[in-house]
Short mmCIF file of C-alpha atoms and ligand atoms in Angstrom, two decimals:
data_model
loop_
_atom_site.label_atom_id
_atom_site.label_comp_id
_atom_site.label_asym_id
_atom_site.label_seq_id
_atom_site.Cartn_x
_atom_site.Cartn_y
_atom_site.Cartn_z
CA UNK A 1 3.35 -7.07 -11.51
CA UNK A 2 5.26 -9.40 -10.52
CA UNK A 3 7.97 -8.38 -7.97
CA UNK A 4 10.73 -10.67 -8.55
CA UNK A 5 12.31 -9.44 -11.34
CA UNK A 6 12.71 -6.10 -10.69
CA UNK A 7 14.28 -6.96 -6.83
CA UNK A 8 16.91 -8.38 -8.63
CA UNK A 9 17.18 -6.71 -10.89
CA UNK A 10 18.35 -3.82 -7.83
CA UNK A 11 19.29 -6.55 -6.09
CA UNK A 12 22.16 -6.19 -8.74
CA UNK A 13 22.21 -2.50 -9.41
CA UNK A 14 22.85 -2.59 -5.14
CA UNK A 15 26.08 -4.93 -5.56
CA UNK A 16 27.42 -2.61 -9.01
CA UNK A 17 26.75 0.83 -6.00
CA UNK A 18 29.09 -1.28 -2.42
CA UNK A 19 31.47 -2.50 -5.39
CA UNK A 20 32.12 1.42 -6.21
CA UNK A 21 31.65 2.56 -2.91
CA UNK A 22 34.01 0.02 -1.22
CA UNK A 23 32.07 -0.95 2.00
CA UNK A 24 29.25 -0.42 3.15
CA UNK A 25 28.50 -1.39 6.23
CA UNK A 26 24.13 -2.61 7.94
CA UNK A 27 23.54 -3.56 11.06
CA UNK A 28 20.14 -5.16 12.32
CA UNK A 29 19.38 -5.38 15.98
CA UNK A 30 16.95 -8.02 17.04
CA UNK A 31 15.74 -7.79 20.64
CA UNK A 32 14.05 -11.49 21.75
CA UNK A 33 13.02 -14.45 19.97
CA UNK A 34 9.98 -13.59 17.74
CA UNK A 35 9.50 -16.13 15.71
CA UNK A 36 8.01 -14.06 12.67
CA UNK A 37 11.03 -11.07 13.12
CA UNK A 38 14.20 -14.06 13.20
CA UNK A 39 13.18 -14.99 9.28
CA UNK A 40 12.63 -11.14 8.33
CA UNK A 41 16.45 -10.15 10.33
CA UNK A 42 18.05 -14.07 8.07
CA UNK A 43 16.29 -12.93 4.74
CA UNK A 44 17.23 -8.60 5.21
CA UNK A 45 20.98 -10.71 6.22
CA UNK A 46 21.62 -12.19 3.89
CA UNK A 47 20.53 -10.29 1.21
CA UNK A 48 22.85 -7.74 1.86
CA UNK A 49 25.88 -10.79 2.29
CA UNK A 50 24.61 -11.66 -1.06
CA UNK A 51 24.89 -7.52 -2.31
CA UNK A 52 28.08 -7.58 -0.93
CA UNK A 53 27.82 -5.27 2.40
CA UNK A 54 28.72 -5.52 5.62
CA UNK A 55 26.27 -6.96 7.74
CA UNK A 56 25.83 -7.61 11.29
CA UNK A 57 23.68 -8.81 13.28
CA UNK A 58 23.63 -7.92 16.49
CA UNK A 59 20.91 -10.21 18.93
CA UNK A 60 19.68 -8.81 22.20
CA UNK A 61 17.81 -10.77 24.99
CA UNK A 62 14.27 -9.78 25.77
CA UNK A 63 14.83 -9.02 28.87
CA UNK A 64 17.68 -6.00 27.92
CA UNK A 65 16.41 -2.66 29.66
CA UNK A 66 16.03 0.63 27.49
CA UNK A 67 18.65 1.81 28.56
CA UNK A 68 20.68 -1.10 27.64
CA UNK A 69 18.95 -0.97 24.15
CA UNK A 70 20.01 3.05 24.15
CA UNK A 71 23.48 2.34 25.34
CA UNK A 72 23.70 -0.31 21.80
CA UNK A 73 21.97 2.08 19.11
CA UNK A 74 24.66 5.04 20.79
CA UNK A 75 27.41 2.22 19.69
CA UNK A 76 26.50 0.96 16.63
CA UNK A 77 25.55 5.78 16.28
CA UNK A 78 29.17 6.31 16.55
CA UNK A 79 30.82 2.93 15.52
CA UNK A 80 31.80 4.13 11.39
CA UNK A 81 31.82 1.09 9.69
CA UNK A 82 27.85 1.50 10.29
CA UNK A 83 26.07 2.89 7.70
CA UNK A 84 23.11 1.95 7.61
CA UNK A 85 21.48 0.93 11.50
CA UNK A 86 17.99 -1.00 11.82
CA UNK A 87 16.20 -1.60 15.61
CA UNK A 88 13.83 -4.64 14.14
CA UNK A 89 10.16 -4.16 15.34
CA UNK A 90 8.27 -4.59 17.47
CA UNK A 91 10.14 -4.05 20.72
CA UNK A 92 8.96 -5.90 23.58
CA UNK A 93 5.69 -3.83 25.50
CA UNK A 94 8.83 -2.93 29.07
CA UNK A 95 11.09 -0.95 25.82
CA UNK A 96 9.26 2.72 24.34
CA UNK A 97 9.64 1.54 20.73
CA UNK A 98 9.24 5.66 19.89
CA UNK A 99 12.41 6.63 21.96
CA UNK A 100 14.33 3.46 20.38
CA UNK A 101 13.92 4.91 17.16
CA UNK A 102 14.39 8.86 17.36
CA UNK A 103 17.56 7.71 19.23
CA UNK A 104 19.08 5.74 15.88
CA UNK A 105 21.27 8.43 13.53
CA UNK A 106 19.75 9.46 10.79
CA UNK A 107 21.55 9.36 8.99
CA UNK A 108 22.38 5.66 9.21
CA UNK A 109 17.99 4.77 9.62
CA UNK A 110 17.98 2.94 6.79
CA UNK A 111 14.32 1.79 7.98
CA UNK A 112 13.05 5.43 7.52
CA UNK A 113 10.96 5.68 11.29
CA UNK A 114 13.11 8.26 13.22
CA UNK A 115 10.82 12.01 13.39
CA UNK A 116 13.22 13.46 11.30
CA UNK A 117 13.19 11.59 8.12
CA UNK A 118 9.38 11.30 8.52
CA UNK A 119 9.82 14.62 8.60
CA UNK A 120 10.77 14.96 5.29
CA UNK A 121 8.74 13.07 4.08
CA UNK A 122 5.33 14.55 5.21
CA UNK A 123 6.69 17.87 3.63
CA UNK A 124 7.48 16.77 0.35
CA UNK A 125 11.38 16.10 1.25
CA UNK A 126 12.13 12.05 0.75
CA UNK A 127 15.08 11.25 1.82
CA UNK A 128 14.99 8.21 4.07
CA UNK A 129 11.83 6.45 3.29
CA UNK A 130 10.79 2.81 4.82
CA UNK A 131 11.63 0.15 2.55
CA UNK A 132 8.18 -1.15 1.61
CA UNK A 133 6.76 2.32 -0.14
CA UNK A 134 9.63 2.94 -2.04
CA UNK A 135 9.48 -1.01 -3.43
CA UNK A 136 5.73 -0.28 -3.88
CA UNK A 137 6.13 2.59 -6.05
CA UNK A 138 9.02 1.36 -7.79
CA UNK A 139 6.93 -1.15 -8.46
CA UNK A 140 3.71 0.81 -10.14
CA UNK A 141 6.52 2.83 -11.91
CA UNK A 142 8.24 -0.78 -14.02
CA UNK A 143 4.80 -1.45 -14.63
CA UNK A 144 3.70 1.91 -15.81
CA UNK A 145 0.53 2.57 -13.57
CA UNK A 146 -0.52 6.69 -14.25
CA UNK A 147 -0.46 8.45 -10.67
CA UNK A 148 -1.40 11.39 -11.88
CA UNK A 149 -4.33 12.39 -11.29
CA UNK A 150 -5.38 8.82 -10.30
CA UNK A 151 -7.30 7.92 -7.58
CA UNK A 152 -5.33 6.01 -5.21
CA UNK A 153 -7.05 4.90 -2.16
CA UNK A 154 -4.75 2.82 0.72
CA UNK A 155 -5.94 0.39 3.50
CA UNK A 156 -3.70 1.19 6.19
CA UNK A 157 -1.97 4.06 8.70
CA UNK A 158 1.18 2.42 9.73
CA UNK A 159 4.21 4.97 10.40
CA UNK A 160 6.50 2.03 7.99
CA UNK A 161 3.85 1.26 4.57
CA UNK A 162 0.45 3.57 5.32
CA UNK A 163 1.11 6.48 5.43
CA UNK A 164 5.21 6.91 4.21
CA UNK A 165 3.12 5.52 1.03
CA UNK A 166 0.06 8.10 1.06
CA UNK A 167 2.23 10.80 1.33
CA UNK A 168 4.83 9.41 -2.09
CA UNK A 169 1.61 8.90 -4.04
CA UNK A 170 0.29 12.79 -2.71
CA UNK A 171 3.68 13.56 -4.61
CA UNK A 172 3.52 11.74 -7.71
CA UNK A 173 -0.09 13.56 -8.01
CA UNK A 174 -2.26 11.13 -7.10
CA UNK A 175 -5.50 11.56 -5.21
CA UNK A 176 -5.16 9.68 -1.46
CA UNK A 177 -7.47 8.87 0.68
CA UNK A 178 -6.54 6.67 3.74
CA UNK A 179 -8.82 4.07 5.73
CA UNK A 180 -8.25 2.58 8.43
CA UNK A 181 -10.90 0.94 10.90
CA UNK A 182 -12.76 3.47 12.26
CA UNK A 183 -13.64 4.17 7.51
CA UNK A 184 -17.52 3.48 8.20
CA UNK A 185 -17.52 2.17 4.40
CA UNK A 186 -15.20 0.61 2.67
CA UNK A 187 -15.96 -0.92 -0.60
CA UNK A 188 -17.51 2.92 -1.34
CA UNK A 189 -14.20 3.91 -0.83
CA UNK A 190 -12.16 1.45 -2.04
CA UNK A 191 -14.27 0.77 -5.50
CA UNK A 192 -13.43 4.93 -6.55
CA UNK A 193 -9.74 3.36 -6.51
CA UNK A 194 -7.24 3.49 -9.50
CA UNK A 195 -4.51 2.15 -7.75
CA UNK A 196 -5.64 0.55 -4.41
CA UNK A 197 -2.77 -0.09 -1.60
CA UNK A 198 -3.68 -2.38 1.04
CA UNK A 199 -1.24 -2.69 4.43
CA UNK A 200 -4.16 -3.96 7.21
CA UNK A 201 -2.97 -7.11 7.60
CA UNK A 202 -6.46 -9.12 7.80
CA UNK A 203 -5.81 -12.37 5.36
CA UNK A 204 -8.18 -12.36 2.11
CA UNK A 205 -10.63 -9.36 3.76
CA UNK A 206 -10.52 -7.10 0.21
CA UNK A 207 -12.64 -9.13 -2.19
CA UNK A 208 -13.67 -8.78 -5.54
CA UNK A 209 -16.43 -6.50 -5.29
CA UNK A 210 -14.89 -4.22 -3.12
CA UNK A 211 -12.23 -3.30 -6.41
CA UNK A 212 -13.39 -1.06 -9.67
CA UNK A 213 -12.47 -2.90 -13.31
CA UNK A 214 -9.06 -2.26 -13.81
CA UNK A 215 -7.68 -1.22 -10.86
CA UNK A 216 -4.01 -1.58 -9.55
CA UNK A 217 -3.88 -3.45 -6.83
CA UNK A 218 -0.80 -4.21 -4.12
CA UNK A 219 -1.43 -5.97 -1.53
CA UNK A 220 0.64 -5.08 1.26
CA UNK A 221 -0.24 -7.91 3.61
CA UNK A 222 2.04 -11.59 4.64
CA UNK A 223 -0.65 -13.17 7.38
CA UNK A 224 -0.13 -16.80 8.57
CA UNK A 225 -2.53 -19.09 8.24
CA UNK A 226 -2.71 -22.04 7.93
CA UNK A 227 -3.10 -22.21 4.41
CA UNK A 228 0.74 -21.15 4.16
CA UNK A 229 1.33 -17.06 3.72
CA UNK A 230 -1.09 -15.01 2.32
CA UNK A 231 -2.18 -11.70 1.62
CA UNK A 232 -4.99 -9.16 2.68
CA UNK A 233 -6.57 -9.46 -0.57
CA UNK A 234 -8.79 -12.18 -1.43
CA UNK A 235 -6.56 -13.87 -4.82
CA UNK A 236 -9.88 -13.62 -7.31
CA UNK A 237 -9.33 -9.33 -7.26
CA UNK A 238 -6.92 -10.93 -10.09
CA UNK A 239 -9.77 -11.28 -12.54
CA UNK A 240 -10.97 -8.09 -11.77
CA UNK A 241 -8.52 -5.55 -11.70
CA UNK A 242 -5.92 -5.29 -14.28
CA UNK A 243 -2.52 -4.82 -11.73
CA UNK A 244 -2.32 -7.43 -9.02
CA UNK A 245 1.11 -7.79 -6.98
CA UNK A 246 0.78 -11.47 -5.40
CA UNK A 247 2.17 -12.55 -2.53
CA UNK A 248 4.88 -13.99 -1.77
CA UNK A 249 6.34 -12.69 -4.81
CA UNK A 250 5.40 -8.84 -5.01
CA UNK A 251 5.97 -6.60 -2.05
CA UNK A 252 8.42 -9.12 -0.52
CA UNK A 253 10.84 -8.57 -2.36
CA UNK A 254 10.31 -5.65 -3.43
CA UNK A 255 11.35 -5.30 0.84
CA UNK A 256 14.45 -6.77 1.11
CA UNK A 257 15.98 -4.94 -2.25
CA UNK A 258 14.67 -1.88 -1.41
CA UNK A 259 16.48 -2.09 1.77
CA UNK A 260 19.63 -2.45 0.85
CA UNK A 261 18.40 0.59 -1.42
CA UNK A 262 18.31 1.97 1.34
CA UNK A 263 21.91 1.10 3.15
CA UNK A 264 23.70 2.27 0.18
CA UNK A 265 21.95 5.42 -0.05
CA UNK A 266 23.19 6.08 3.68
CA UNK A 267 26.79 5.44 2.70
CA UNK A 268 26.00 8.29 0.70
CA UNK A 269 24.72 10.96 2.87
CA UNK A 270 27.10 9.84 5.17
CA UNK A 271 29.65 10.44 2.49
CA UNK A 272 28.01 13.82 2.16
CA UNK A 273 28.33 14.98 5.32
P1 NAP B 301 -0.49 -2.63 11.89
O1 NAP B 301 0.72 -1.28 12.37
O2 NAP B 301 -0.85 -3.31 12.53
O3 NAP B 301 -1.59 -1.50 10.71
C1 NAP B 301 -2.68 -1.98 10.00
C2 NAP B 301 -3.26 -0.88 10.01
O4 NAP B 301 -4.26 -1.45 8.94
C3 NAP B 301 -3.97 -0.22 11.31
O5 NAP B 301 -3.49 0.99 9.94
C4 NAP B 301 -4.62 -0.36 10.47
O6 NAP B 301 -6.66 0.13 11.51
C5 NAP B 301 -5.85 -1.13 9.62
N1 NAP B 301 -7.06 -2.18 9.39
C6 NAP B 301 -7.16 -3.04 10.29
N2 NAP B 301 -8.08 -3.73 10.03
C7 NAP B 301 -8.05 -3.28 9.12
C8 NAP B 301 -9.81 -3.08 8.27
N3 NAP B 301 -10.22 -4.22 8.38
N4 NAP B 301 -10.02 -1.87 7.59
C9 NAP B 301 -9.60 -1.23 7.42
N5 NAP B 301 -8.20 -0.95 7.74
C10 NAP B 301 -7.50 -2.09 8.82
O7 NAP B 301 0.48 -3.22 9.84
P2 NAP B 301 1.80 -2.44 9.33
O8 NAP B 301 2.59 -2.99 10.00
O9 NAP B 301 1.22 -1.36 8.46
O10 NAP B 301 1.34 -4.04 8.31
C11 NAP B 301 0.27 -4.60 7.32
C12 NAP B 301 0.50 -5.76 6.57
O11 NAP B 301 1.93 -5.51 5.81
C13 NAP B 301 0.96 -7.29 7.30
O12 NAP B 301 0.33 -8.01 6.82
C14 NAP B 301 2.25 -6.75 6.97
O13 NAP B 301 2.26 -8.52 8.54
C15 NAP B 301 2.03 -6.50 5.96
N6 NAP B 301 3.69 -5.91 5.67
C16 NAP B 301 4.67 -6.67 4.59
C17 NAP B 301 5.39 -5.91 4.45
C18 NAP B 301 5.89 -6.63 3.23
O14 NAP B 301 7.44 -6.47 3.04
N7 NAP B 301 5.20 -7.07 1.94
C19 NAP B 301 5.78 -5.01 5.04
C20 NAP B 301 5.64 -4.91 5.75
C21 NAP B 301 4.11 -4.99 6.23
P3 NAP B 301 -6.16 0.89 12.65
O15 NAP B 301 -5.02 2.76 12.46
O16 NAP B 301 -7.29 2.10 13.02
O17 NAP B 301 -6.27 0.42 13.52
#
């Protein structure tokens, strides 16, 4: 399940919508100089600009105080030309991440991490949902992977991937199991999976003997190793699975494309309210 072709199509559709809307603004806020975060912000900024979105890149020093960051979020909440607002995670230890995310205006919450948007997803009324799970669902749909009645297993329960993808799969009528570090027998669960989504952040830790023949396997992991960027799934799984997302080139490009889609969604939500 290659992500690039679908991601390119989505980005072209986004560019079309931006043209018809006239203006869509996306502001990213990066605190500090974490190298991985800088790469992600660079990719998001570049993709947004290519789609005609007015992308603004706010950089704050790692020493920024929580109140100062809250004041910056309040300023961007009030700025009329900002449709989508994203604060790149992780934040430094002295800043309360939950407080910052809760301060973002829900209609501008392009990452879908505000409690209101997370709650809407939980209640089965997805409004702004994190980009990675949206991208995974779009990929599964593109490759016509049957979800109704399927056994779906998600490894990972983060707010940005594991929990939201589990909810979206549930809403698509899959029977969903969520695994984490306290799961007693991971392989017993994964071997039952028709659809397996792996978001653990552990290089190549899902091996071919953990995968049911013919399953659809989505590898969300991005792990920087001496051998380069690798996923959470051993590439040998491709011999067992019917569908398998590569790393890189699978979920990654979909995340960027769906973030742009979310920025457009923010613009529509803001024009409605
Ligand atoms: P995270 O917040 O660190 O969460 C990892 C989850 O995996 C946790 O719930 C953890 O369980 C579980 N886990 C870790 N090791 C495990 C093990 N050995 N067995 C079972 N469960 C295990 O990570 P995240 O933000 O969700 O990201 C996960 C991976 O996806 C990372 O590699 C990240 O870089 C990547 N990612 C990629 C994209 C993309 O666009 N492709 C987007 C976002 C994230 P506990 O809760 O019990 O600790």
